[in-house]
Amino acid sequence: MRPLILLDVDGPLSPWAAPRHAKPAGYVEHQLKVSRWGRRKLKMWLNPGHGPALLALAGSADAELVWATTWEHQANTLMGPAIGLPRLRVVEFPGEPAEWKFPAVARFAAGRPLAWFDDDFDTFPQARRGFVARRGDLSTELIAVNPRTGLTTEHFDALESWLRGLKTDRPDVGSPES
């Protein structure tokens, strides 16, 4: 099965906790129209280089990029175009999950290796440990992102290293014959 690369928006792609006077390098301010906000617009920093970099890494290992954000389908219309991502599948989070995103991601990613960028893995540490334990031998890379910086070179390096490890474990991943 194709590996998954899961993307959260707030924190990894939009460094919401960065000081307002110190926009991280490479980020561009966007004013996004959010339907439920009426005329008010959401100011969000996004890095247009992230989309092509994520697409290249996913392509190198025939991995599938998927939104794993509480923005759900709005990520395809608001954030994806701003960073050059095509429409992606979405992990849906119905209601307020008692254990955050872990149950929905577990259902969505059943049987598939995954790397996941998020800034909130420590919100529910017991649920995180249970999630990883239940995945057993499936390769699972939780890449914690500081919401003050968003994705950095180190995060992309971690993803690339994980993808290389998958190729070692699964010679068919990324090969021309697959």
CSV table of N, CA and C in Angstrom, one decimal:
chain,number,residue,atom,x,y,z
A,1,MET,N,0.8,-1.2,0.0
A,1,MET,CA,0.0,0.0,0.0
A,1,MET,C,0.9,1.3,0.0
A,2,ARG,N,0.4,2.3,-0.7
A,2,ARG,CA,1.1,3.5,-0.7
A,2,ARG,C,1.2,4.2,0.7
A,3,PRO,N,2.4,4.7,1.0
A,3,PRO,CA,2.5,5.4,2.3
A,3,PRO,C,1.8,6.7,2.2
A,4,LEU,N,1.4,7.2,3.4
A,4,LEU,CA,0.7,8.5,3.6
A,4,LEU,C,1.6,9.5,4.2
A,5,ILE,N,1.4,10.8,3.7
A,5,ILE,CA,2.1,11.9,4.3
A,5,ILE,C,0.9,12.8,4.7
A,6,LEU,N,0.7,12.9,6.0
A,6,LEU,CA,-0.4,13.7,6.6
A,6,LEU,C,0.0,15.1,6.9
A,7,LEU,N,-0.8,16.1,6.6
A,7,LEU,CA,-0.5,17.5,6.7
A,7,LEU,C,-1.5,18.2,7.6
A,8,ASP,N,-1.0,18.8,8.7
A,8,ASP,CA,-1.9,19.7,9.5
A,8,ASP,C,-1.6,21.1,8.9
A,9,VAL,N,-2.5,22.0,9.1
A,9,VAL,CA,-2.4,23.4,8.6
A,9,VAL,C,-1.8,24.2,9.7
A,10,ASP,N,-2.6,24.4,10.8
A,10,ASP,CA,-2.2,25.4,11.9
A,10,ASP,C,-1.0,24.8,12.6
A,11,GLY,N,0.1,25.5,12.5
A,11,GLY,CA,1.3,25.0,13.2
A,11,GLY,C,2.4,24.7,12.1
A,12,PRO,N,2.2,23.5,11.4
A,12,PRO,CA,3.2,23.1,10.4
A,12,PRO,C,3.2,24.0,9.2
A,13,LEU,N,2.0,24.2,8.5
A,13,LEU,CA,2.0,25.1,7.3
A,13,LEU,C,1.8,26.5,7.6
A,14,SER,N,1.1,26.8,8.7
A,14,SER,CA,0.9,28.2,9.1
A,14,SER,C,1.4,28.4,10.5
A,15,PRO,N,2.5,29.0,10.7
A,15,PRO,CA,3.1,29.1,12.1
A,15,PRO,C,2.3,30.1,12.9
A,16,TRP,N,1.2,29.7,13.4
A,16,TRP,CA,0.3,30.6,14.2
A,16,TRP,C,0.9,31.2,15.4
A,17,ALA,N,1.9,30.6,16.0
A,17,ALA,CA,2.4,31.1,17.3
A,17,ALA,C,3.7,31.9,17.1
A,18,ALA,N,4.1,32.2,15.8
A,18,ALA,CA,5.2,33.1,15.6
A,18,ALA,C,4.9,34.5,16.0
A,19,PRO,N,5.8,35.2,16.5
A,19,PRO,CA,5.5,36.6,16.9
A,19,PRO,C,5.1,37.4,15.7
A,20,ARG,N,4.0,38.1,15.8
A,20,ARG,CA,3.4,38.9,14.6
A,20,ARG,C,4.4,39.8,13.9
A,21,HIS,N,5.4,40.2,14.7
A,21,HIS,CA,6.4,41.1,14.1
A,21,HIS,C,7.6,40.4,13.5
A,22,ALA,N,7.6,39.0,13.6
A,22,ALA,CA,8.7,38.3,13.1
A,22,ALA,C,8.3,37.1,12.2
A,23,LYS,N,7.7,37.4,11.1
A,23,LYS,CA,7.3,36.4,10.2
A,23,LYS,C,8.4,35.5,9.8
A,24,PRO,N,8.3,34.2,9.9
A,24,PRO,CA,9.4,33.3,9.5
A,24,PRO,C,9.8,33.5,8.0
A,25,ALA,N,11.1,33.3,7.7
A,25,ALA,CA,11.6,33.5,6.4
A,25,ALA,C,10.8,32.6,5.4
A,26,GLY,N,10.5,33.1,4.2
A,26,GLY,CA,9.9,32.4,3.1
A,26,GLY,C,8.3,32.4,3.2
A,27,TYR,N,7.8,32.8,4.3
A,27,TYR,CA,6.3,32.9,4.5
A,27,TYR,C,5.7,34.1,3.9
A,28,VAL,N,4.5,34.0,3.3
A,28,VAL,CA,3.8,35.1,2.7
A,28,VAL,C,2.5,35.3,3.5
A,29,GLU,N,2.1,36.5,3.8
A,29,GLU,CA,0.8,36.7,4.4
A,29,GLU,C,-0.3,36.6,3.4
A,30,HIS,N,-1.3,35.8,3.8
A,30,HIS,CA,-2.6,35.7,3.0
A,30,HIS,C,-3.7,36.1,3.8
A,31,GLN,N,-4.7,36.7,3.2
A,31,GLN,CA,-5.9,37.1,3.8
A,31,GLN,C,-7.0,36.2,3.2
A,32,LEU,N,-7.4,35.3,3.9
A,32,LEU,CA,-8.3,34.2,3.4
A,32,LEU,C,-9.8,34.5,3.8
A,33,LYS,N,-10.7,34.4,2.9
A,33,LYS,CA,-12.1,34.6,3.2
A,33,LYS,C,-12.7,33.2,3.7
A,34,VAL,N,-13.1,33.3,4.9
A,34,VAL,CA,-13.7,32.1,5.6
A,34,VAL,C,-15.2,32.3,5.7
A,35,SER,N,-15.9,31.5,5.0
A,35,SER,CA,-17.4,31.8,4.9
A,35,SER,C,-18.1,32.0,6.2
A,36,ARG,N,-17.7,31.3,7.2
A,36,ARG,CA,-18.5,31.4,8.5
A,36,ARG,C,-18.1,32.7,9.3
A,37,TRP,N,-17.1,33.5,8.7
A,37,TRP,CA,-16.6,34.7,9.4
A,37,TRP,C,-17.3,35.9,8.8
A,38,GLY,N,-18.2,35.8,7.9
A,38,GLY,CA,-18.8,37.0,7.3
A,38,GLY,C,-17.8,37.7,6.5
A,39,ARG,N,-17.7,39.0,6.7
A,39,ARG,CA,-16.7,39.9,5.9
A,39,ARG,C,-15.3,39.8,6.4
A,40,ARG,N,-15.1,39.4,7.6
A,40,ARG,CA,-13.8,39.4,8.2
A,40,ARG,C,-12.9,38.4,7.4
A,41,LYS,N,-11.7,38.7,7.3
A,41,LYS,CA,-10.7,37.8,6.6
A,41,LYS,C,-9.7,37.3,7.7
A,42,LEU,N,-9.3,36.0,7.5
A,42,LEU,CA,-8.3,35.4,8.3
A,42,LEU,C,-6.9,35.7,7.7
A,43,LYS,N,-6.0,36.3,8.6
A,43,LYS,CA,-4.7,36.5,8.2
A,43,LYS,C,-3.9,35.3,8.5
A,44,MET,N,-3.2,34.7,7.5
A,44,MET,CA,-2.4,33.5,7.7
A,44,MET,C,-1.1,33.6,6.9
A,45,TRP,N,0.0,33.1,7.5
A,45,TRP,CA,1.2,33.0,6.8
A,45,TRP,C,1.4,31.6,6.3
A,46,LEU,N,1.7,31.5,5.0
A,46,LEU,CA,1.9,30.3,4.3
A,46,LEU,C,3.2,30.4,3.5
A,47,ASN,N,3.9,29.3,3.3
A,47,ASN,CA,5.2,29.4,2.5
A,47,ASN,C,4.9,28.7,1.2
A,48,PRO,N,5.0,29.5,0.1
A,48,PRO,CA,4.7,28.9,-1.3
A,48,PRO,C,5.7,27.8,-1.7
A,49,GLY,N,6.8,27.7,-1.0
A,49,GLY,CA,7.8,26.6,-1.3
A,49,GLY,C,7.4,25.3,-0.8
A,50,HIS,N,6.5,25.3,0.2
A,50,HIS,CA,6.2,24.0,0.9
A,50,HIS,C,5.4,23.1,0.0
A,51,GLY,N,4.5,23.6,-0.8
A,51,GLY,CA,3.7,22.7,-1.7
A,51,GLY,C,4.6,21.9,-2.7
A,52,PRO,N,5.4,22.6,-3.5
A,52,PRO,CA,6.3,21.9,-4.4
A,52,PRO,C,7.3,20.9,-3.7
A,53,ALA,N,7.8,21.3,-2.5
A,53,ALA,CA,8.7,20.4,-1.8
A,53,ALA,C,8.0,19.2,-1.3
A,54,LEU,N,6.8,19.3,-0.8
A,54,LEU,CA,6.0,18.2,-0.4
A,54,LEU,C,5.6,17.3,-1.5
A,55,LEU,N,5.2,17.9,-2.7
A,55,LEU,CA,4.9,17.1,-3.8
A,55,LEU,C,6.1,16.3,-4.3
A,56,ALA,N,7.3,16.9,-4.3
A,56,ALA,CA,8.5,16.2,-4.8
A,56,ALA,C,8.8,15.1,-3.9
A,57,LEU,N,8.7,15.3,-2.6
A,57,LEU,CA,9.1,14.2,-1.7
A,57,LEU,C,8.0,13.0,-1.8
A,58,ALA,N,6.8,13.4,-1.9
A,58,ALA,CA,5.7,12.4,-2.0
A,58,ALA,C,5.9,11.6,-3.4
A,59,GLY,N,6.2,12.3,-4.4
A,59,GLY,CA,6.5,11.7,-5.7
A,59,GLY,C,7.7,10.8,-5.7
A,60,SER,N,8.7,11.1,-4.9
A,60,SER,CA,9.9,10.3,-4.9
A,60,SER,C,9.7,8.9,-4.3
A,61,ALA,N,8.6,8.8,-3.5
A,61,ALA,CA,8.3,7.5,-2.9
A,61,ALA,C,6.9,7.0,-3.2
A,62,ASP,N,6.3,7.6,-4.2
A,62,ASP,CA,4.9,7.2,-4.5
A,62,ASP,C,4.0,7.2,-3.3
A,63,ALA,N,4.2,8.3,-2.5
A,63,ALA,CA,3.4,8.5,-1.3
A,63,ALA,C,2.2,9.4,-1.6
A,64,GLU,N,1.2,9.3,-0.8
A,64,GLU,CA,0.0,10.1,-1.0
A,64,GLU,C,-0.1,11.2,0.1
A,65,LEU,N,-0.2,12.5,-0.4
A,65,LEU,CA,-0.4,13.6,0.5
A,65,LEU,C,-1.8,13.7,0.9
A,66,VAL,N,-2.1,13.9,2.2
A,66,VAL,CA,-3.5,14.0,2.7
A,66,VAL,C,-3.6,15.0,3.8
A,67,TRP,N,-4.7,15.8,3.7
A,67,TRP,CA,-4.9,16.8,4.8
A,67,TRP,C,-5.4,16.1,6.0
A,68,ALA,N,-4.7,16.4,7.2
A,68,ALA,CA,-5.1,15.9,8.5
A,68,ALA,C,-5.2,17.1,9.4
A,69,THR,N,-6.2,18.0,9.1
A,69,THR,CA,-6.4,19.2,9.7
A,69,THR,C,-7.9,19.4,10.1
A,70,THR,N,-8.1,20.1,11.1
A,70,THR,CA,-9.5,20.4,11.5
A,70,THR,C,-10.1,21.4,10.5
A,71,TRP,N,-9.3,22.0,9.6
A,71,TRP,CA,-9.9,22.7,8.4
A,71,TRP,C,-10.6,21.8,7.5
A,72,GLU,N,-10.3,20.5,7.5
A,72,GLU,CA,-10.9,19.5,6.7
A,72,GLU,C,-10.9,19.9,5.2
A,73,HIS,N,-12.0,19.9,4.5
A,73,HIS,CA,-12.1,20.2,3.1
A,73,HIS,C,-11.8,21.6,2.7
A,74,GLN,N,-11.9,22.5,3.7
A,74,GLN,CA,-11.5,23.9,3.4
A,74,GLN,C,-10.0,24.0,3.1
A,75,ALA,N,-9.2,23.1,3.6
A,75,ALA,CA,-7.8,23.2,3.3
A,75,ALA,C,-7.6,23.1,1.8
A,76,ASN,N,-8.4,22.4,1.0
A,76,ASN,CA,-8.3,22.3,-0.4
A,76,ASN,C,-8.6,23.6,-1.1
A,77,THR,N,-9.5,24.4,-0.5
A,77,THR,CA,-9.9,25.6,-1.2
A,77,THR,C,-9.2,26.8,-0.7
A,78,LEU,N,-8.7,26.8,0.6
A,78,LEU,CA,-8.1,28.0,1.1
A,78,LEU,C,-6.5,27.9,1.2
A,79,MET,N,-6.0,26.8,1.7
A,79,MET,CA,-4.6,26.7,1.8
A,79,MET,C,-3.8,26.1,0.7
A,80,GLY,N,-4.4,25.0,0.2
A,80,GLY,CA,-3.7,24.3,-0.9
A,80,GLY,C,-3.3,25.1,-2.1
A,81,PRO,N,-4.3,25.9,-2.7
A,81,PRO,CA,-3.9,26.8,-3.8
A,81,PRO,C,-2.8,27.8,-3.5
A,82,ALA,N,-2.8,28.3,-2.2
A,82,ALA,CA,-1.8,29.3,-1.8
A,82,ALA,C,-0.4,28.7,-1.8
A,83,ILE,N,-0.2,27.4,-1.6
A,83,ILE,CA,1.1,26.8,-1.6
A,83,ILE,C,1.3,25.8,-2.7
A,84,GLY,N,0.5,25.8,-3.7
A,84,GLY,CA,0.7,25.0,-4.9
A,84,GLY,C,0.4,23.5,-4.8
A,85,LEU,N,-0.6,23.2,-3.9
A,85,LEU,CA,-1.0,21.8,-3.8
A,85,LEU,C,-2.3,21.6,-4.6
A,86,PRO,N,-2.3,20.4,-5.2
A,86,PRO,CA,-3.6,20.1,-5.9
A,86,PRO,C,-4.6,19.6,-4.8
A,87,ARG,N,-5.8,19.4,-5.2
A,87,ARG,CA,-6.9,18.9,-4.3
A,87,ARG,C,-6.4,17.5,-3.7
A,88,LEU,N,-6.4,17.4,-2.4
A,88,LEU,CA,-6.0,16.2,-1.7
A,88,LEU,C,-7.1,15.6,-1.0
A,89,ARG,N,-7.0,14.3,-0.7
A,89,ARG,CA,-8.0,13.6,0.2
A,89,ARG,C,-7.9,14.2,1.6
A,90,VAL,N,-8.9,14.0,2.4
A,90,VAL,CA,-9.0,14.7,3.7
A,90,VAL,C,-9.4,13.7,4.7
A,91,VAL,N,-8.7,13.7,5.8
A,91,VAL,CA,-9.1,12.9,7.0
A,91,VAL,C,-10.2,13.8,7.7
A,92,GLU,N,-11.4,13.2,7.9
A,92,GLU,CA,-12.5,14.0,8.5
A,92,GLU,C,-12.5,13.7,10.0
A,93,PHE,N,-12.8,14.7,10.7
A,93,PHE,CA,-12.9,14.7,12.2
A,93,PHE,C,-14.3,15.1,12.7
A,94,PRO,N,-15.2,14.1,12.7
A,94,PRO,CA,-16.6,14.5,13.1
A,94,PRO,C,-16.6,14.8,14.6
A,95,GLY,N,-17.3,15.9,14.9
A,95,GLY,CA,-17.5,16.4,16.3
A,95,GLY,C,-16.1,16.7,16.9
A,96,GLU,N,-16.2,16.7,18.2
A,96,GLU,CA,-15.0,17.0,19.0
A,96,GLU,C,-14.4,15.7,19.5
A,97,PRO,N,-13.4,15.2,18.9
A,97,PRO,CA,-12.8,13.9,19.3
A,97,PRO,C,-12.3,13.9,20.8
A,98,ALA,N,-12.7,12.9,21.5
A,98,ALA,CA,-12.2,12.8,22.9
A,98,ALA,C,-10.7,12.7,23.0
A,99,GLU,N,-10.1,12.0,22.0
A,99,GLU,CA,-8.7,11.8,21.9
A,99,GLU,C,-8.1,12.5,20.8
A,100,TRP,N,-8.6,13.7,20.5
A,100,TRP,CA,-8.0,14.5,19.4
A,100,TRP,C,-8.1,13.9,18.1
A,101,LYS,N,-7.1,13.9,17.2
A,101,LYS,CA,-7.2,13.4,15.9
A,101,LYS,C,-6.9,11.9,15.7
A,102,PHE,N,-6.4,11.3,16.8
A,102,PHE,CA,-5.8,9.9,16.6
A,102,PHE,C,-6.9,8.9,16.2
A,103,PRO,N,-8.1,8.9,16.7
A,103,PRO,CA,-9.0,7.8,16.2
A,103,PRO,C,-9.4,8.0,14.7
A,104,ALA,N,-9.6,9.2,14.2
A,104,ALA,CA,-9.9,9.4,12.8
A,104,ALA,C,-8.7,9.0,11.9
A,105,VAL,N,-7.5,9.4,12.3
A,105,VAL,CA,-6.3,9.1,11.5
A,105,VAL,C,-6.1,7.6,11.5
A,106,ALA,N,-6.3,6.9,12.7
A,106,ALA,CA,-6.2,5.5,12.7
A,106,ALA,C,-7.1,4.8,11.7
A,107,ARG,N,-8.4,5.2,11.7
A,107,ARG,CA,-9.3,4.6,10.7
A,107,ARG,C,-8.8,4.9,9.3
A,108,PHE,N,-8.5,6.1,9.0
A,108,PHE,CA,-8.1,6.5,7.6
A,108,PHE,C,-6.9,5.8,7.2
A,109,ALA,N,-5.9,5.7,8.0
A,109,ALA,CA,-4.6,5.1,7.7
A,109,ALA,C,-4.4,3.7,7.9
A,110,ALA,N,-5.5,3.0,8.2
A,110,ALA,CA,-5.4,1.5,8.6
A,110,ALA,C,-4.6,0.8,7.5
A,111,GLY,N,-3.6,0.1,8.0
A,111,GLY,CA,-2.8,-0.8,7.1
A,111,GLY,C,-1.8,0.0,6.3
A,112,ARG,N,-1.6,1.3,6.4
A,112,ARG,CA,-0.7,2.0,5.6
A,112,ARG,C,0.4,2.7,6.4
A,113,PRO,N,1.6,2.7,6.0
A,113,PRO,CA,2.7,3.5,6.6
A,113,PRO,C,2.3,5.0,6.6
A,114,LEU,N,2.7,5.7,7.6
A,114,LEU,CA,2.4,7.1,7.5
A,114,LEU,C,3.5,8.0,8.2
A,115,ALA,N,3.7,9.2,7.6
A,115,ALA,CA,4.4,10.2,8.3
A,115,ALA,C,3.4,11.3,8.5
A,116,TRP,N,3.5,12.0,9.6
A,116,TRP,CA,2.4,13.0,9.9
A,116,TRP,C,3.1,14.2,10.5
A,117,PHE,N,2.8,15.4,9.9
A,117,PHE,CA,3.3,16.7,10.4
A,117,PHE,C,2.2,17.3,11.2
A,118,ASP,N,2.5,17.6,12.5
A,118,ASP,CA,1.5,18.3,13.3
A,118,ASP,C,2.2,18.9,14.5
A,119,ASP,N,1.6,19.9,15.1
A,119,ASP,CA,2.2,20.6,16.2
A,119,ASP,C,1.5,20.2,17.6
A,120,ASP,N,0.6,19.3,17.5
A,120,ASP,CA,-0.2,19.0,18.8
A,120,ASP,C,0.0,17.6,19.2
A,121,PHE,N,1.0,16.9,18.9
A,121,PHE,CA,1.1,15.5,19.3
A,121,PHE,C,1.1,15.3,20.8
A,122,ASP,N,1.6,16.3,21.5
A,122,ASP,CA,1.7,16.2,23.0
A,122,ASP,C,0.4,16.6,23.7
A,123,THR,N,-0.7,17.0,23.0
A,123,THR,CA,-1.9,17.4,23.6
A,123,THR,C,-2.5,16.2,24.4
A,124,PHE,N,-2.5,15.0,23.8
A,124,PHE,CA,-3.0,13.8,24.5
A,124,PHE,C,-2.0,12.7,24.4
A,125,PRO,N,-1.0,12.8,25.3
A,125,PRO,CA,0.2,11.9,25.2
A,125,PRO,C,-0.3,10.4,25.4
A,126,GLN,N,-1.2,10.1,26.2
A,126,GLN,CA,-1.7,8.7,26.3
A,126,GLN,C,-2.3,8.2,25.0
A,127,ALA,N,-3.1,9.1,24.4
A,127,ALA,CA,-3.7,8.7,23.1
A,127,ALA,C,-2.7,8.5,22.0
A,128,ARG,N,-1.7,9.4,22.1
A,128,ARG,CA,-0.6,9.2,21.1
A,128,ARG,C,0.2,7.9,21.3
A,129,ARG,N,0.5,7.6,22.5
A,129,ARG,CA,1.2,6.3,22.7
A,129,ARG,C,0.3,5.1,22.3
A,130,GLY,N,-1.0,5.2,22.6
A,130,GLY,CA,-1.9,4.1,22.2
A,130,GLY,C,-2.0,4.0,20.7
A,131,PHE,N,-2.1,5.1,20.0
A,131,PHE,CA,-2.1,5.2,18.5
A,131,PHE,C,-0.9,4.5,17.9
A,132,VAL,N,0.3,4.9,18.4
A,132,VAL,CA,1.5,4.3,17.9
A,132,VAL,C,1.6,2.8,18.2
A,133,ALA,N,1.2,2.4,19.4
A,133,ALA,CA,1.2,1.0,19.8
A,133,ALA,C,0.3,0.1,19.0
A,134,ARG,N,-0.9,0.7,18.7
A,134,ARG,CA,-1.9,-0.1,17.9
A,134,ARG,C,-1.5,-0.2,16.4
A,135,ARG,N,-0.6,0.6,16.0
A,135,ARG,CA,-0.1,0.5,14.6
A,135,ARG,C,0.9,-0.6,14.5
A,136,GLY,N,1.4,-1.1,15.6
A,136,GLY,CA,2.3,-2.3,15.6
A,136,GLY,C,3.5,-2.0,14.7
A,137,ASP,N,3.7,-2.9,13.8
A,137,ASP,CA,4.9,-2.9,13.0
A,137,ASP,C,4.8,-1.9,11.8
A,138,LEU,N,3.7,-1.3,11.6
A,138,LEU,CA,3.5,-0.3,10.5
A,138,LEU,C,4.4,0.9,10.7
A,139,SER,N,5.2,1.3,9.7
A,139,SER,CA,6.1,2.4,9.9
A,139,SER,C,5.2,3.7,10.1
A,140,THR,N,5.5,4.3,11.3
A,140,THR,CA,4.8,5.5,11.7
A,140,THR,C,5.8,6.6,12.2
A,141,GLU,N,5.8,7.7,11.5
A,141,GLU,CA,6.7,8.8,11.8
A,141,GLU,C,5.9,10.0,12.2
A,142,LEU,N,5.8,10.3,13.5
A,142,LEU,CA,5.1,11.5,13.9
A,142,LEU,C,6.2,12.7,14.0
A,143,ILE,N,6.0,13.6,13.1
A,143,ILE,CA,7.0,14.7,12.9
A,143,ILE,C,6.4,16.0,13.6
A,144,ALA,N,6.9,16.2,14.8
A,144,ALA,CA,6.4,17.3,15.6
A,144,ALA,C,7.0,18.6,15.1
A,145,VAL,N,6.1,19.6,14.9
A,145,VAL,CA,6.5,20.9,14.3
A,145,VAL,C,6.2,22.0,15.3
A,146,ASN,N,7.1,22.9,15.6
A,146,ASN,CA,6.9,24.0,16.5
A,146,ASN,C,6.0,25.0,15.8
A,147,PRO,N,4.9,25.4,16.4
A,147,PRO,CA,4.0,26.4,15.7
A,147,PRO,C,4.6,27.8,15.7
A,148,ARG,N,5.7,28.0,16.3
A,148,ARG,CA,6.4,29.3,16.2
A,148,ARG,C,7.2,29.4,14.9
A,149,THR,N,7.6,28.3,14.3
A,149,THR,CA,8.5,28.3,13.1
A,149,THR,C,7.8,27.7,11.9
A,150,GLY,N,6.8,26.8,12.1
A,150,GLY,CA,6.3,26.0,10.9
A,150,GLY,C,7.3,25.0,10.4
A,151,LEU,N,7.0,24.4,9.3
A,151,LEU,CA,7.9,23.5,8.7
A,151,LEU,C,9.3,24.1,8.4
A,152,THR,N,10.3,23.4,8.7
A,152,THR,CA,11.7,23.9,8.5
A,152,THR,C,12.4,22.8,7.7
A,153,THR,N,13.6,23.1,7.3
A,153,THR,CA,14.5,22.1,6.6
A,153,THR,C,14.6,20.8,7.4
A,154,GLU,N,14.7,20.9,8.7
A,154,GLU,CA,14.8,19.7,9.5
A,154,GLU,C,13.6,18.8,9.4
A,155,HIS,N,12.4,19.4,9.3
A,155,HIS,CA,11.2,18.6,9.1
A,155,HIS,C,11.2,17.9,7.8
A,156,PHE,N,11.6,18.6,6.7
A,156,PHE,CA,11.7,18.0,5.4
A,156,PHE,C,12.7,16.9,5.4
A,157,ASP,N,13.8,17.1,6.0
A,157,ASP,CA,14.9,16.1,6.1
A,157,ASP,C,14.4,14.9,6.8
A,158,ALA,N,13.6,15.1,7.9
A,158,ALA,CA,13.1,13.9,8.6
A,158,ALA,C,12.1,13.1,7.8
A,159,LEU,N,11.3,13.8,7.0
A,159,LEU,CA,10.4,13.1,6.1
A,159,LEU,C,11.2,12.4,5.0
A,160,GLU,N,12.2,13.0,4.4
A,160,GLU,CA,13.0,12.4,3.4
A,160,GLU,C,13.7,11.1,3.9
A,161,SER,N,14.2,11.2,5.1
A,161,SER,CA,14.9,10.1,5.7
A,161,SER,C,13.9,8.9,5.9
A,162,TRP,N,12.7,9.2,6.4
A,162,TRP,CA,11.7,8.2,6.6
A,162,TRP,C,11.3,7.6,5.3
A,163,LEU,N,11.1,8.4,4.3
A,163,LEU,CA,10.8,7.8,2.9
A,163,LEU,C,11.9,6.9,2.4
A,164,ARG,N,13.1,7.3,2.6
A,164,ARG,CA,14.3,6.5,2.2
A,164,ARG,C,14.2,5.1,2.9
A,165,GLY,N,13.9,5.2,4.2
A,165,GLY,CA,13.8,3.9,5.0
A,165,GLY,C,12.7,3.0,4.4
A,166,LEU,N,11.6,3.6,4.0
A,166,LEU,CA,10.5,2.8,3.4
A,166,LEU,C,11.0,2.1,2.1
A,167,LYS,N,11.8,2.8,1.3
A,167,LYS,CA,12.3,2.3,0.1
A,167,LYS,C,13.2,1.1,0.4
A,168,THR,N,13.9,1.1,1.5
A,168,THR,CA,14.8,0.0,1.9
A,168,THR,C,14.0,-1.2,2.3
A,169,ASP,N,12.9,-0.9,3.0
A,169,ASP,CA,12.0,-1.9,3.5
A,169,ASP,C,11.1,-2.5,2.4
A,170,ARG,N,10.8,-1.6,1.4
A,170,ARG,CA,9.9,-2.0,0.3
A,170,ARG,C,10.5,-1.6,-1.0
A,171,PRO,N,11.2,-2.5,-1.6
A,171,PRO,CA,11.9,-2.1,-2.9
A,171,PRO,C,11.0,-1.6,-4.0
A,172,ASP,N,9.7,-2.0,-3.9
A,172,ASP,CA,8.8,-1.6,-5.0
A,172,ASP,C,8.4,-0.1,-4.9
A,173,VAL,N,8.6,0.5,-3.7
A,173,VAL,CA,8.2,1.9,-3.6
A,173,VAL,C,9.1,2.8,-4.4
A,174,GLY,N,8.5,3.5,-5.3
A,174,GLY,CA,9.3,4.5,-6.1
A,174,GLY,C,10.0,3.9,-7.3
A,175,SER,N,9.9,2.6,-7.5
A,175,SER,CA,10.7,2.0,-8.6
A,175,SER,C,9.8,2.1,-9.9
A,176,PRO,N,10.5,2.1,-11.0
A,176,PRO,CA,9.7,2.3,-12.3
A,176,PRO,C,8.8,1.1,-12.5
A,177,GLU,N,9.0,0.0,-12.0
A,177,GLU,CA,8.2,-1.2,-12.2
A,177,GLU,C,6.9,-1.2,-11.4
A,178,SER,N,6.8,-0.3,-10.4
A,178,SER,CA,5.6,-0.3,-9.6
A,178,SER,C,4.4,0.4,-10.2
